[in-house]
Backbone as XML, in Angstrom:
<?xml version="1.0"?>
<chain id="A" units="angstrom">
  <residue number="1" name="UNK">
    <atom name="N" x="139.220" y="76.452" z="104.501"/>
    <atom name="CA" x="137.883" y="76.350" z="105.046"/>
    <atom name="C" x="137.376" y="77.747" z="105.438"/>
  </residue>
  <residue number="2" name="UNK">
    <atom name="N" x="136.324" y="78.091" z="104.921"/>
    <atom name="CA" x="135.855" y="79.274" z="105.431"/>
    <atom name="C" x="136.230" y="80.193" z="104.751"/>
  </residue>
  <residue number="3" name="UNK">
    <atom name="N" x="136.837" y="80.221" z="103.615"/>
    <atom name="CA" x="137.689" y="81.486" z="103.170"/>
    <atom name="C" x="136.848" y="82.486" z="102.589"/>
  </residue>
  <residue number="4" name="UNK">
    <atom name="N" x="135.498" y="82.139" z="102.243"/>
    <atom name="CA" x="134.527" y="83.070" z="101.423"/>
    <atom name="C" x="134.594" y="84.156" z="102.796"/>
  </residue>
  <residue number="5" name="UNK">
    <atom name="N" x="134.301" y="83.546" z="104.064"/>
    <atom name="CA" x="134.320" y="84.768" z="104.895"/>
    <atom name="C" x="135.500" y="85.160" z="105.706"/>
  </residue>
  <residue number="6" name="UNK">
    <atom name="N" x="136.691" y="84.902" z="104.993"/>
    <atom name="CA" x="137.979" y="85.755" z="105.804"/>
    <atom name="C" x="138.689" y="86.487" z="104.076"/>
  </residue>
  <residue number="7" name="UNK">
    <atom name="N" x="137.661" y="86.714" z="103.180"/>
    <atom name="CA" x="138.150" y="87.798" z="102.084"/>
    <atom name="C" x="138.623" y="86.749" z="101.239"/>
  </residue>
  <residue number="8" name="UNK">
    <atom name="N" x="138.778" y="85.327" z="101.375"/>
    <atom name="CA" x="140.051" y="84.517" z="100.411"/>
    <atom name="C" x="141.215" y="85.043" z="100.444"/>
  </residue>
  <residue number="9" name="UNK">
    <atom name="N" x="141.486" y="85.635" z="102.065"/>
    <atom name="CA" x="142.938" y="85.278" z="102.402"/>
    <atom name="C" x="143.904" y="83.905" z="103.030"/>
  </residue>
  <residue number="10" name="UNK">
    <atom name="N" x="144.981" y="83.999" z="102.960"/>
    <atom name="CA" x="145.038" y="82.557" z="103.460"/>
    <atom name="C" x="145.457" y="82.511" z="104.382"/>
  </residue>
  <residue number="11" name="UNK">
    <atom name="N" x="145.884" y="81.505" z="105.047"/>
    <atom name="CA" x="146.255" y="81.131" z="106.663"/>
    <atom name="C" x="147.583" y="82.193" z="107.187"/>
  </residue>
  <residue number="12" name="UNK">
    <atom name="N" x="148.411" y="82.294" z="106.166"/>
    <atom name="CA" x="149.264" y="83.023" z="106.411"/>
    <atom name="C" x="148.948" y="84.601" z="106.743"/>
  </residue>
  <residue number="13" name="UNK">
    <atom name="N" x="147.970" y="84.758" z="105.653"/>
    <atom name="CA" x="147.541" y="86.429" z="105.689"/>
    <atom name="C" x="146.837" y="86.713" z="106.633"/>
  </residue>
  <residue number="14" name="UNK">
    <atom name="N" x="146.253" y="85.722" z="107.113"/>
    <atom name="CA" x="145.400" y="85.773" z="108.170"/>
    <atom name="C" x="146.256" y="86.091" z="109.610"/>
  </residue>
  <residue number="15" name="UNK">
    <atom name="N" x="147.395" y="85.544" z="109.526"/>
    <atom name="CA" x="147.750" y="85.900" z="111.286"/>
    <atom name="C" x="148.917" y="86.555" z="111.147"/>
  </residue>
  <residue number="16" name="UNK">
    <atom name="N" x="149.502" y="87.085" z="110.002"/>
    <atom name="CA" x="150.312" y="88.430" z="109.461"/>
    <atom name="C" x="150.305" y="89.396" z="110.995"/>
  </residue>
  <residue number="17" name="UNK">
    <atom name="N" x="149.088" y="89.829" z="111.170"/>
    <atom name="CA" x="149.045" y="90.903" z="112.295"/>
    <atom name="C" x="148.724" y="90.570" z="113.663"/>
  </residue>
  <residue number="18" name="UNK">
    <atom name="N" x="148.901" y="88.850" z="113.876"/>
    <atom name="CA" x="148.489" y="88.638" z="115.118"/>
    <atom name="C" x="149.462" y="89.041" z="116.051"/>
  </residue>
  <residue number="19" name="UNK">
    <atom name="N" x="149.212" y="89.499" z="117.370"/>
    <atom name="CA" x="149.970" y="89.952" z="118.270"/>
    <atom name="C" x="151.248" y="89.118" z="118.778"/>
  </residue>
  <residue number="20" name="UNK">
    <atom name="N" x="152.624" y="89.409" z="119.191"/>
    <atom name="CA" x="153.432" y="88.923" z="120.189"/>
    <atom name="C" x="154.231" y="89.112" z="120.901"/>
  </residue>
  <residue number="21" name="UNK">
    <atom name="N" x="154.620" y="88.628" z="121.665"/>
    <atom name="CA" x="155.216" y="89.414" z="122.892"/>
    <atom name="C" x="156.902" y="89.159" z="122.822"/>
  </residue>
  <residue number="22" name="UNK">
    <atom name="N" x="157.242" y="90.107" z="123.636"/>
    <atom name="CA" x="158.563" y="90.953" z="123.106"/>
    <atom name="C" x="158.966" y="90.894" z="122.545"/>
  </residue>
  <residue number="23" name="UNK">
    <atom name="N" x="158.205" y="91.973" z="121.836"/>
    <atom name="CA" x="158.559" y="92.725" z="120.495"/>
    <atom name="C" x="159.069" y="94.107" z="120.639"/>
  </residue>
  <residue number="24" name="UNK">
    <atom name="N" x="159.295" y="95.258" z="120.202"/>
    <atom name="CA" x="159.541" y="96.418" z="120.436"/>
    <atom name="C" x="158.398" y="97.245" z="120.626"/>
  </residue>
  <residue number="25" name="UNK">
    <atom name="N" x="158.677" y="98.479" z="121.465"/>
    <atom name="CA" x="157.324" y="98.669" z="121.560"/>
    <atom name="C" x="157.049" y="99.861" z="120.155"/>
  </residue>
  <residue number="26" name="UNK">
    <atom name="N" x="157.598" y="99.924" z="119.681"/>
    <atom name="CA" x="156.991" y="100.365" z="117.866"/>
    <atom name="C" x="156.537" y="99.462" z="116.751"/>
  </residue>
  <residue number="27" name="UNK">
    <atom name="N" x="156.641" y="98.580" z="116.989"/>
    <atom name="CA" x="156.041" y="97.333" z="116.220"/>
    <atom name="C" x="154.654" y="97.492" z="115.876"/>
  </residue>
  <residue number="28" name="UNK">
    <atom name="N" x="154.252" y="97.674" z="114.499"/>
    <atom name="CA" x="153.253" y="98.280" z="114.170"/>
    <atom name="C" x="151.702" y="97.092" z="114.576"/>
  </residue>
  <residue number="29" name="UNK">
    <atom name="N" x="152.341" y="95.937" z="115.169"/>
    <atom name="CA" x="150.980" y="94.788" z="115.197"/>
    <atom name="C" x="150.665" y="95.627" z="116.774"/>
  </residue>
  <residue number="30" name="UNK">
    <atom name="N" x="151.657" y="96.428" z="117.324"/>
    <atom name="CA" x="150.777" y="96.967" z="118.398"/>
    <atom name="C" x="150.244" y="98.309" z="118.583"/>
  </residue>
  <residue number="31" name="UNK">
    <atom name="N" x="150.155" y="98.775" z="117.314"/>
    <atom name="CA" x="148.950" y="100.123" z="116.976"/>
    <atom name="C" x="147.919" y="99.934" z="117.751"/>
  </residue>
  <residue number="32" name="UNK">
    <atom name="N" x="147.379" y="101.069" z="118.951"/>
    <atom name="CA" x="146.073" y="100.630" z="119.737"/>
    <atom name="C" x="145.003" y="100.833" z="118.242"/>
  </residue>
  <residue number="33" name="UNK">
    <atom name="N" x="144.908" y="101.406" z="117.501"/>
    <atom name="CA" x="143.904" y="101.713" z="116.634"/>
    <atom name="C" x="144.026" y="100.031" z="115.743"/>
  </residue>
  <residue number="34" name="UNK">
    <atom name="N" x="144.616" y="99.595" z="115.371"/>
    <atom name="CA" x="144.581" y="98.050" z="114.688"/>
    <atom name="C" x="143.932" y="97.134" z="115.939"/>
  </residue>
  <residue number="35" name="UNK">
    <atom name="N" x="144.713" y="97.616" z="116.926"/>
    <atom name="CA" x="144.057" y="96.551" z="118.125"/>
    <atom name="C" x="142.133" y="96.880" z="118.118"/>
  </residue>
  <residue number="36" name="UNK">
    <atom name="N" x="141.773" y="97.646" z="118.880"/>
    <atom name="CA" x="140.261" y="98.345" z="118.632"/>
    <atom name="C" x="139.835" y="97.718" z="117.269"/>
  </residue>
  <residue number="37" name="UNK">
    <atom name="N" x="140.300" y="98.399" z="116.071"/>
    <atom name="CA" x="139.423" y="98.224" z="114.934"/>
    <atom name="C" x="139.055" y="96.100" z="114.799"/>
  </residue>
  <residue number="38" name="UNK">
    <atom name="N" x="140.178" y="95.367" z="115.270"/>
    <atom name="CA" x="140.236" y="94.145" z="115.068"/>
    <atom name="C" x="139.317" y="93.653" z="116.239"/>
  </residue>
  <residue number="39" name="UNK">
    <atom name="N" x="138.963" y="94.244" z="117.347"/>
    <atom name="CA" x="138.080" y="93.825" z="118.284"/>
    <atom name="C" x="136.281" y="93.939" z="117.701"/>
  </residue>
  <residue number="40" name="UNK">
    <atom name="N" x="136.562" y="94.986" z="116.592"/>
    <atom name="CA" x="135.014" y="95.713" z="115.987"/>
    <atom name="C" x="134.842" y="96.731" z="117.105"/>
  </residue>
  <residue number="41" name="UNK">
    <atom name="N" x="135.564" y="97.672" z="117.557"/>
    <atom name="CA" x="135.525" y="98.907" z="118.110"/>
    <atom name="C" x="135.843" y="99.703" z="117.538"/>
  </residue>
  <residue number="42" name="UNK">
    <atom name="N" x="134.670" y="100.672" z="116.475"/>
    <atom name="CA" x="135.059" y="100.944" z="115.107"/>
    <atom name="C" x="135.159" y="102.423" z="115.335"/>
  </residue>
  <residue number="43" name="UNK">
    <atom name="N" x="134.359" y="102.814" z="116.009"/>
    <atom name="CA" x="134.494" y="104.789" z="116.266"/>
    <atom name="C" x="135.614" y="104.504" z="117.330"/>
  </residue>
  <residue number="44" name="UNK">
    <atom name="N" x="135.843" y="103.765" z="118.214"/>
    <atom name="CA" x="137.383" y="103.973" z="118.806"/>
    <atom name="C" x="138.567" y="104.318" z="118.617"/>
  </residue>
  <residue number="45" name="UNK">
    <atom name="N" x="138.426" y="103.084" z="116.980"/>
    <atom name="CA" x="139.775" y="102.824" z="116.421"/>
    <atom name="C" x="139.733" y="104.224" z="115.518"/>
  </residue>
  <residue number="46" name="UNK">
    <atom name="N" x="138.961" y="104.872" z="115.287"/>
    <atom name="CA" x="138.530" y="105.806" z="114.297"/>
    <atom name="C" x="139.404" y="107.389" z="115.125"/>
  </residue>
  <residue number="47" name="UNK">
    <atom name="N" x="138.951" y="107.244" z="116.371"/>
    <atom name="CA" x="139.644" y="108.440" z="117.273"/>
    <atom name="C" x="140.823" y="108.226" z="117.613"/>
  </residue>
  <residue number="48" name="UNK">
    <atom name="N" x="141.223" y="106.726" z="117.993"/>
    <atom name="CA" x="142.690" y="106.952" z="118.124"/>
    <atom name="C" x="143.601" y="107.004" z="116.752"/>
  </residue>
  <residue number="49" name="UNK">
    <atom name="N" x="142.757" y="106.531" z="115.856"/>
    <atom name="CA" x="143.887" y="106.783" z="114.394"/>
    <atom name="C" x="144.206" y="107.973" z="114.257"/>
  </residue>
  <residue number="50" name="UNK">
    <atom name="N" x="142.713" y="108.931" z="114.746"/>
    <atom name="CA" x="143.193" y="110.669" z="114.250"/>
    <atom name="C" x="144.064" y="110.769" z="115.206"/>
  </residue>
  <residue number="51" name="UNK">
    <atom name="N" x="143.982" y="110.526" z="116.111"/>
    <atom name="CA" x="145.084" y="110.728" z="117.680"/>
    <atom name="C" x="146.547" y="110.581" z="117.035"/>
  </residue>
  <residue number="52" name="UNK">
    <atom name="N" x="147.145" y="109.211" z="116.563"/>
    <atom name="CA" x="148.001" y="108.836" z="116.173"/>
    <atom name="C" x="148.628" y="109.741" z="115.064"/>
  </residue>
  <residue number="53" name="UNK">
    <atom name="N" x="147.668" y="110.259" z="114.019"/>
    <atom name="CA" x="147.930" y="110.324" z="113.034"/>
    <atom name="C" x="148.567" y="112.007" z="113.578"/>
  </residue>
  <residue number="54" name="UNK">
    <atom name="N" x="147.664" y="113.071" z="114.217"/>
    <atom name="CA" x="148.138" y="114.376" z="114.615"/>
    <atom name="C" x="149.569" y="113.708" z="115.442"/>
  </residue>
  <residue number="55" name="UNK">
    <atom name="N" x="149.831" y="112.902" z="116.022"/>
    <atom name="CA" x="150.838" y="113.059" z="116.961"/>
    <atom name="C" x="152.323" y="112.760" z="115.779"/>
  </residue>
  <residue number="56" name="UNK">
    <atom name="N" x="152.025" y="112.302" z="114.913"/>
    <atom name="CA" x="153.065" y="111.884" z="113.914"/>
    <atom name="C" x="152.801" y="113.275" z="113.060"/>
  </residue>
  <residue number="57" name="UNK">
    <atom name="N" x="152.254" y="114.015" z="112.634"/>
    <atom name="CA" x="152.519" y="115.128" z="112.397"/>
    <atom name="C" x="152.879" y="116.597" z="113.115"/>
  </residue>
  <residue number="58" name="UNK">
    <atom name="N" x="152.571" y="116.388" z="114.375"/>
    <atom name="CA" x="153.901" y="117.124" z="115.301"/>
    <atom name="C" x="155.002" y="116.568" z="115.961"/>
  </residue>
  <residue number="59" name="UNK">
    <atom name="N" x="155.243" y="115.728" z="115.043"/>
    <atom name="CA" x="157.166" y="115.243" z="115.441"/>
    <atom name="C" x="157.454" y="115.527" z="113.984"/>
  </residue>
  <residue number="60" name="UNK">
    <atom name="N" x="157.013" y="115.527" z="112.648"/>
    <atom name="CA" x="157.276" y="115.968" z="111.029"/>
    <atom name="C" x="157.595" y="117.551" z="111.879"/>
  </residue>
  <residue number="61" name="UNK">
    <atom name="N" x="156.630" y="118.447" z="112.221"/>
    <atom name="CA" x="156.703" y="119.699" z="112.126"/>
    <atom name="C" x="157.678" y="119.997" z="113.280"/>
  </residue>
  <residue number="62" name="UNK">
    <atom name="N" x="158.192" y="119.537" z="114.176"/>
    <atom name="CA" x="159.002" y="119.535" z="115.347"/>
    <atom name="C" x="160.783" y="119.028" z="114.196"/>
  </residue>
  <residue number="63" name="UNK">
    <atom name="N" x="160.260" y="117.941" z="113.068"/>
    <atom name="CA" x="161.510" y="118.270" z="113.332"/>
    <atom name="C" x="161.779" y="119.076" z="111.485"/>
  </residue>
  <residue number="64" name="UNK">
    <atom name="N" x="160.929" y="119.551" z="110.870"/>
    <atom name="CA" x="160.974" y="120.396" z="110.207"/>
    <atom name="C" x="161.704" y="121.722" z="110.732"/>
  </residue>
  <residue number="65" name="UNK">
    <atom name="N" x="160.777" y="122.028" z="111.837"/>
    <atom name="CA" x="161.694" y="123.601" z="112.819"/>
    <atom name="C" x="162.837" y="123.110" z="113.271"/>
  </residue>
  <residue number="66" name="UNK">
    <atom name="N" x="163.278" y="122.080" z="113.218"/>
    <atom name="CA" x="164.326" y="122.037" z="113.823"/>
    <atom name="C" x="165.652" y="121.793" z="112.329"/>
  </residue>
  <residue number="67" name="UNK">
    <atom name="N" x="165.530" y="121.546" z="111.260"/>
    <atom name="CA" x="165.793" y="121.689" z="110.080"/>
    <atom name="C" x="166.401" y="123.097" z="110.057"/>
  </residue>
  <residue number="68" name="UNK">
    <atom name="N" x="164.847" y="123.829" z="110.065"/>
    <atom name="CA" x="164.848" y="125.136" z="109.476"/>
    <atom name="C" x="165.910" y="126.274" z="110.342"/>
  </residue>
  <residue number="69" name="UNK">
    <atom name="N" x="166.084" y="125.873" z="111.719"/>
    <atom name="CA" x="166.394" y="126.306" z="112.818"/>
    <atom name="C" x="168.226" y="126.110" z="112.497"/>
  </residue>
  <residue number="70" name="UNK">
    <atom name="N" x="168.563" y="125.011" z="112.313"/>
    <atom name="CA" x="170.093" y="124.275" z="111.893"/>
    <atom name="C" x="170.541" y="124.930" z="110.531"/>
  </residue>
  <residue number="71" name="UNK">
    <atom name="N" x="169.647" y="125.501" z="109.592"/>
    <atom name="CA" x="170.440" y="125.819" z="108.742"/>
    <atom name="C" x="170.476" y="127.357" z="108.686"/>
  </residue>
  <residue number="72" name="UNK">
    <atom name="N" x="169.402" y="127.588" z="109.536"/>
    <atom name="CA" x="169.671" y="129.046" z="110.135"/>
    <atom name="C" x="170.940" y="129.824" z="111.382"/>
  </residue>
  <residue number="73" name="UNK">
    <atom name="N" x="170.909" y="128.619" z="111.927"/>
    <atom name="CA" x="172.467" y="128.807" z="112.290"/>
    <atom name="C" x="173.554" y="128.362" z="111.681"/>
  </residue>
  <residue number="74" name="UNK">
    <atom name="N" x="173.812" y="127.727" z="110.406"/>
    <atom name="CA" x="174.694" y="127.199" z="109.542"/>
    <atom name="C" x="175.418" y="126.158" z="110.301"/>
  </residue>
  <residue number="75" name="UNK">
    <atom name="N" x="173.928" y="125.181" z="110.486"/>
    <atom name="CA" x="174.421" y="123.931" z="110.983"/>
    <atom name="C" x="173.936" y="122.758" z="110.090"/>
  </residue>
  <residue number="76" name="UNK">
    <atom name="N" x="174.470" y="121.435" z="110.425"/>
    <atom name="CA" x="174.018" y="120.004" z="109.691"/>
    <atom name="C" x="172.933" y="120.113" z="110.957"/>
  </residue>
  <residue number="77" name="UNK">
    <atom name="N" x="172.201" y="119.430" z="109.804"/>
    <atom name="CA" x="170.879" y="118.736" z="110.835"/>
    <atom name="C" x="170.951" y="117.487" z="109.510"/>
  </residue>
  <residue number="78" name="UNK">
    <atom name="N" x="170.846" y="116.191" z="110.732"/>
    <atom name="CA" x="170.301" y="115.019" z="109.925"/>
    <atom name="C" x="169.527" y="114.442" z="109.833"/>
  </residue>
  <residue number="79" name="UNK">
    <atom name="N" x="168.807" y="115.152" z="110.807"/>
    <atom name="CA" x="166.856" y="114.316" z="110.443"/>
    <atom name="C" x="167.040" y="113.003" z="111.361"/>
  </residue>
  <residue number="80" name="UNK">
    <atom name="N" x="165.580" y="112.713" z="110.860"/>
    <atom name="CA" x="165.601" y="111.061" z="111.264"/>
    <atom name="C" x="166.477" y="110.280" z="111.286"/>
  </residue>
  <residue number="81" name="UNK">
    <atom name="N" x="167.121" y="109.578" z="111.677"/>
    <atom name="CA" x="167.848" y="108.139" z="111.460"/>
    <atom name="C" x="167.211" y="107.242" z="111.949"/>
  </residue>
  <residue number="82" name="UNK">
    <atom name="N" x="166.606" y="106.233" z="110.918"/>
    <atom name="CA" x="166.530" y="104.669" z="111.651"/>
    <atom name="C" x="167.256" y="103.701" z="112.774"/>
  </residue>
  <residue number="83" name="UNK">
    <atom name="N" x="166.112" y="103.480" z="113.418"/>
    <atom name="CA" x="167.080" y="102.895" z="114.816"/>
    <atom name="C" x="167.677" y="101.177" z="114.463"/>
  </residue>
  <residue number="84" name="UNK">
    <atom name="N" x="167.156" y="100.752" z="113.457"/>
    <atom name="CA" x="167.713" y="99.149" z="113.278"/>
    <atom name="C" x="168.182" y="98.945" z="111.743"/>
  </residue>
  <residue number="85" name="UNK">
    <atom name="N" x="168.062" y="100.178" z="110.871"/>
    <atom name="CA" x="168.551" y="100.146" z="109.169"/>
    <atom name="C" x="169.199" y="101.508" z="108.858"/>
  </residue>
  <residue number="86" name="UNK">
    <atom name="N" x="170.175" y="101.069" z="108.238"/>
    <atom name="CA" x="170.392" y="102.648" z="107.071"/>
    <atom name="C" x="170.069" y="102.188" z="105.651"/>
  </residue>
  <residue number="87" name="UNK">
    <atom name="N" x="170.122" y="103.686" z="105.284"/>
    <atom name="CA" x="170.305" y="103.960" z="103.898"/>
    <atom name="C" x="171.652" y="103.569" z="102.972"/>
  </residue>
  <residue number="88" name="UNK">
    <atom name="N" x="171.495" y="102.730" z="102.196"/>
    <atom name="CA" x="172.713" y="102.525" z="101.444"/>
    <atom name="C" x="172.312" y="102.484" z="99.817"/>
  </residue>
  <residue number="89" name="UNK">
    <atom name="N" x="173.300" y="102.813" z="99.100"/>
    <atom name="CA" x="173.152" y="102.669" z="97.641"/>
    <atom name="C" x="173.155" y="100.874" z="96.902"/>
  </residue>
  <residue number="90" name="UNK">
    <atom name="N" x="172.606" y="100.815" z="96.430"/>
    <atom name="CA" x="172.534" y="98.904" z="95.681"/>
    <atom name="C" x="173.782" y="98.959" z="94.920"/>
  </residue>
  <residue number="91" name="UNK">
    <atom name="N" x="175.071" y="98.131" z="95.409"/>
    <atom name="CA" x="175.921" y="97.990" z="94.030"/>
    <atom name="C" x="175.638" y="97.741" z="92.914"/>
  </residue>
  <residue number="92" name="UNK">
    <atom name="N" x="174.587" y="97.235" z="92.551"/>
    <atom name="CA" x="173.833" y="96.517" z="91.456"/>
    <atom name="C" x="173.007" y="97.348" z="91.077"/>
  </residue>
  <residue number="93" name="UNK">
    <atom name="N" x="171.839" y="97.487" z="91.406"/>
    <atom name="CA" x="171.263" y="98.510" z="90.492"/>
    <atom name="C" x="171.225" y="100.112" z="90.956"/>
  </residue>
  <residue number="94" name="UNK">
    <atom name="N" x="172.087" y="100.428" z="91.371"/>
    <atom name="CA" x="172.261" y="102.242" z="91.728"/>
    <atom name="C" x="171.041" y="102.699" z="92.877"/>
  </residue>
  <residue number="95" name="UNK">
    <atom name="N" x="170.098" y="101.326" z="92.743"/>
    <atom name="CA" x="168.936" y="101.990" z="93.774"/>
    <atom name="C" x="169.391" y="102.539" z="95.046"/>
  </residue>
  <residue number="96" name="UNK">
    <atom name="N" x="168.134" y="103.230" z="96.081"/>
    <atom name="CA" x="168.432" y="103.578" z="97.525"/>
    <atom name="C" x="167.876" y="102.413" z="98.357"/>
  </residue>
  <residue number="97" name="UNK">
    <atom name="N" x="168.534" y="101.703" z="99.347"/>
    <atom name="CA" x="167.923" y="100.387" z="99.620"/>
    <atom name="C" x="168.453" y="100.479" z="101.003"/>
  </residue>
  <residue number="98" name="UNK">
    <atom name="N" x="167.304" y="99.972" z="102.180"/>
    <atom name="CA" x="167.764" y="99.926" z="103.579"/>
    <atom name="C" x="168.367" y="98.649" z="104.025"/>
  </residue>
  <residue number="99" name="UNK">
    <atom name="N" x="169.408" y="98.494" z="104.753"/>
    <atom name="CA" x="170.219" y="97.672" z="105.433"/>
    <atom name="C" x="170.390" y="97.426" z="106.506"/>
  </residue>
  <residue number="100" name="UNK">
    <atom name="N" x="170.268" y="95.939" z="107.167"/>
    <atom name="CA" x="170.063" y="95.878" z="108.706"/>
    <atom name="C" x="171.127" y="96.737" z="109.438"/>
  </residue>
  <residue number="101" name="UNK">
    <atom name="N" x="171.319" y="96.852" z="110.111"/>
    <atom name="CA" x="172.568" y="97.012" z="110.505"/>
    <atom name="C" x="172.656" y="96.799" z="111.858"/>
  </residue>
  <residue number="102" name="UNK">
    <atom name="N" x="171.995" y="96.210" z="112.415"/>
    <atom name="CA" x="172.323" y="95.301" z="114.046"/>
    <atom name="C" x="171.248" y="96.054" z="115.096"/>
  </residue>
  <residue number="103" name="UNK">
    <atom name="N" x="171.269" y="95.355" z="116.188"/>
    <atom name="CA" x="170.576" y="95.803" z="117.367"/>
    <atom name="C" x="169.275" y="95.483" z="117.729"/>
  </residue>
  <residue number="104" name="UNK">
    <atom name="N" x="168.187" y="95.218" z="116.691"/>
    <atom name="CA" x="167.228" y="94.888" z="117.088"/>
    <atom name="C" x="167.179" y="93.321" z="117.795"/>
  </residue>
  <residue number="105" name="UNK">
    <atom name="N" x="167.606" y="92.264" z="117.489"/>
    <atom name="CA" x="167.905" y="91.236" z="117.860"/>
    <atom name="C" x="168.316" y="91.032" z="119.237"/>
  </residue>
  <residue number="106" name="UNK">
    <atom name="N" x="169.494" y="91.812" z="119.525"/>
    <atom name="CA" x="169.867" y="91.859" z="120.990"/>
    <atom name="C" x="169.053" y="93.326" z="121.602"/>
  </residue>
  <residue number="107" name="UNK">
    <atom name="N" x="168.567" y="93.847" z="121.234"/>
    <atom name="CA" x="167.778" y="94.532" z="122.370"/>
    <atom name="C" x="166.913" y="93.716" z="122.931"/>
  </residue>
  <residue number="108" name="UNK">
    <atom name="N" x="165.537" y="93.074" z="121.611"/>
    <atom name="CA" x="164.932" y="91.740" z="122.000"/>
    <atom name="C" x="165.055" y="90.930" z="122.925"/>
  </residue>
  <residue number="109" name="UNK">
    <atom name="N" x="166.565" y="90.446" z="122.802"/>
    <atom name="CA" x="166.870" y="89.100" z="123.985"/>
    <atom name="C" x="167.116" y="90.180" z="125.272"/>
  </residue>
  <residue number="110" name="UNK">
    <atom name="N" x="167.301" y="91.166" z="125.587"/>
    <atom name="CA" x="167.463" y="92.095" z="126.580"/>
    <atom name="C" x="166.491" y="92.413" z="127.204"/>
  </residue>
  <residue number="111" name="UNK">
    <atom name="N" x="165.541" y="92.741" z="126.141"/>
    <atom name="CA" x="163.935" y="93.342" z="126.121"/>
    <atom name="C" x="164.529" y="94.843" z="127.329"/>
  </residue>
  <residue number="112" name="UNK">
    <atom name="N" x="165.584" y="95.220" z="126.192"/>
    <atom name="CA" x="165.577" y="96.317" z="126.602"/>
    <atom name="C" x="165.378" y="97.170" z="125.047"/>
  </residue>
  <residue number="113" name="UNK">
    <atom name="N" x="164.161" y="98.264" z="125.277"/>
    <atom name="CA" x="163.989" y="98.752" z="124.609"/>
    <atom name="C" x="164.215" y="100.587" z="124.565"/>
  </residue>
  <residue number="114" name="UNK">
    <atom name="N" x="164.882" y="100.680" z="125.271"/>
    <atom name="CA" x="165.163" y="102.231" z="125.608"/>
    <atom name="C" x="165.126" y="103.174" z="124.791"/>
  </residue>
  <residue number="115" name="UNK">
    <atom name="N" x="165.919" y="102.704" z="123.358"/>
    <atom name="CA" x="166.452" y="103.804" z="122.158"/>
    <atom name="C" x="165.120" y="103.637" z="121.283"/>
  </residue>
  <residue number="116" name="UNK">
    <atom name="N" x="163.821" y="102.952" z="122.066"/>
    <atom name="CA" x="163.074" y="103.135" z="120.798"/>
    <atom name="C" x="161.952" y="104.560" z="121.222"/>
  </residue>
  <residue number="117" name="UNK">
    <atom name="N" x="161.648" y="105.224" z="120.068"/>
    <atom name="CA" x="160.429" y="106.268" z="120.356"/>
    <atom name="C" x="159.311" y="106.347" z="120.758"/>
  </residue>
  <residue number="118" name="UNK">
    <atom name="N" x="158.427" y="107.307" z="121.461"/>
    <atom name="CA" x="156.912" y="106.800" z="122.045"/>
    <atom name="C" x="156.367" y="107.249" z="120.798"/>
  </residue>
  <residue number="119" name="UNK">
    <atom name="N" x="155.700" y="106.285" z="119.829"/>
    <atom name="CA" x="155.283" y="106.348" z="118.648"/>
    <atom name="C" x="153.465" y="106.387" z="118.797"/>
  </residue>
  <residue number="120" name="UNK">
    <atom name="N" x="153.793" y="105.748" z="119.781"/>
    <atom name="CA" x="151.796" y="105.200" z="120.019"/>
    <atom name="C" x="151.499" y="105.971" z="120.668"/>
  </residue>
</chain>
């Protein structure tokens, strides 16, 4: 019902991004800029995206120098690591493919979220 004006998405696509609670607080349904733009607060969502978007490119360049810095002292640097997947190879097709590997679940029931990053 109605679908000419929700794009002819369907019920499902439709509440894909609806909000819920304890969740982590990096969980992308709680982007303030998705929140705003979905209210029709359109130059809002417009300033905090650039907001968002510079702040995720000085943690790239933070940890670029810090790369550049580790192999200048002839050290490992390992970058990012995912806080709830790694990287593993597919026995099957040779691909690079991420793997749960625990914790998000019981932080959840904890709703302790400590090890996660201020992303927003």
């Amino acid at each position: 019902e109605n679908a000419e004006n929700m794009y002819f998405f369907s019920e499902l696509a439709l509440t894909l991004n609806e909000p819920e609670e304890r969740v982590a607080p990096t969980d992308s349904r709680l982007r303030p800029d998705q929140r705003l733009m979905e209210s029709g607060r359109w130059d809002e969502a417009n300033v905090e995206k650039q907001r968002l978007e510079e702040k995720q490119r000085a943690v790239r360049r933070r940890r670029e120098a810090e790369a550049v810095e580790a192999l200048e002292e002839g050290k490992d640097y390992e970058g990012y690591i995912p806080l709830w997947f790694e990287r593993k190879v597919d026995a099957v097709t040779g691909e690079l493919i991420c793997v749960y590997k625990g914790g998000y679940w019981e932080a959840k029931d904890k709703q302790d979220w400590s090890v996660c990053p201020d992303i927003f």
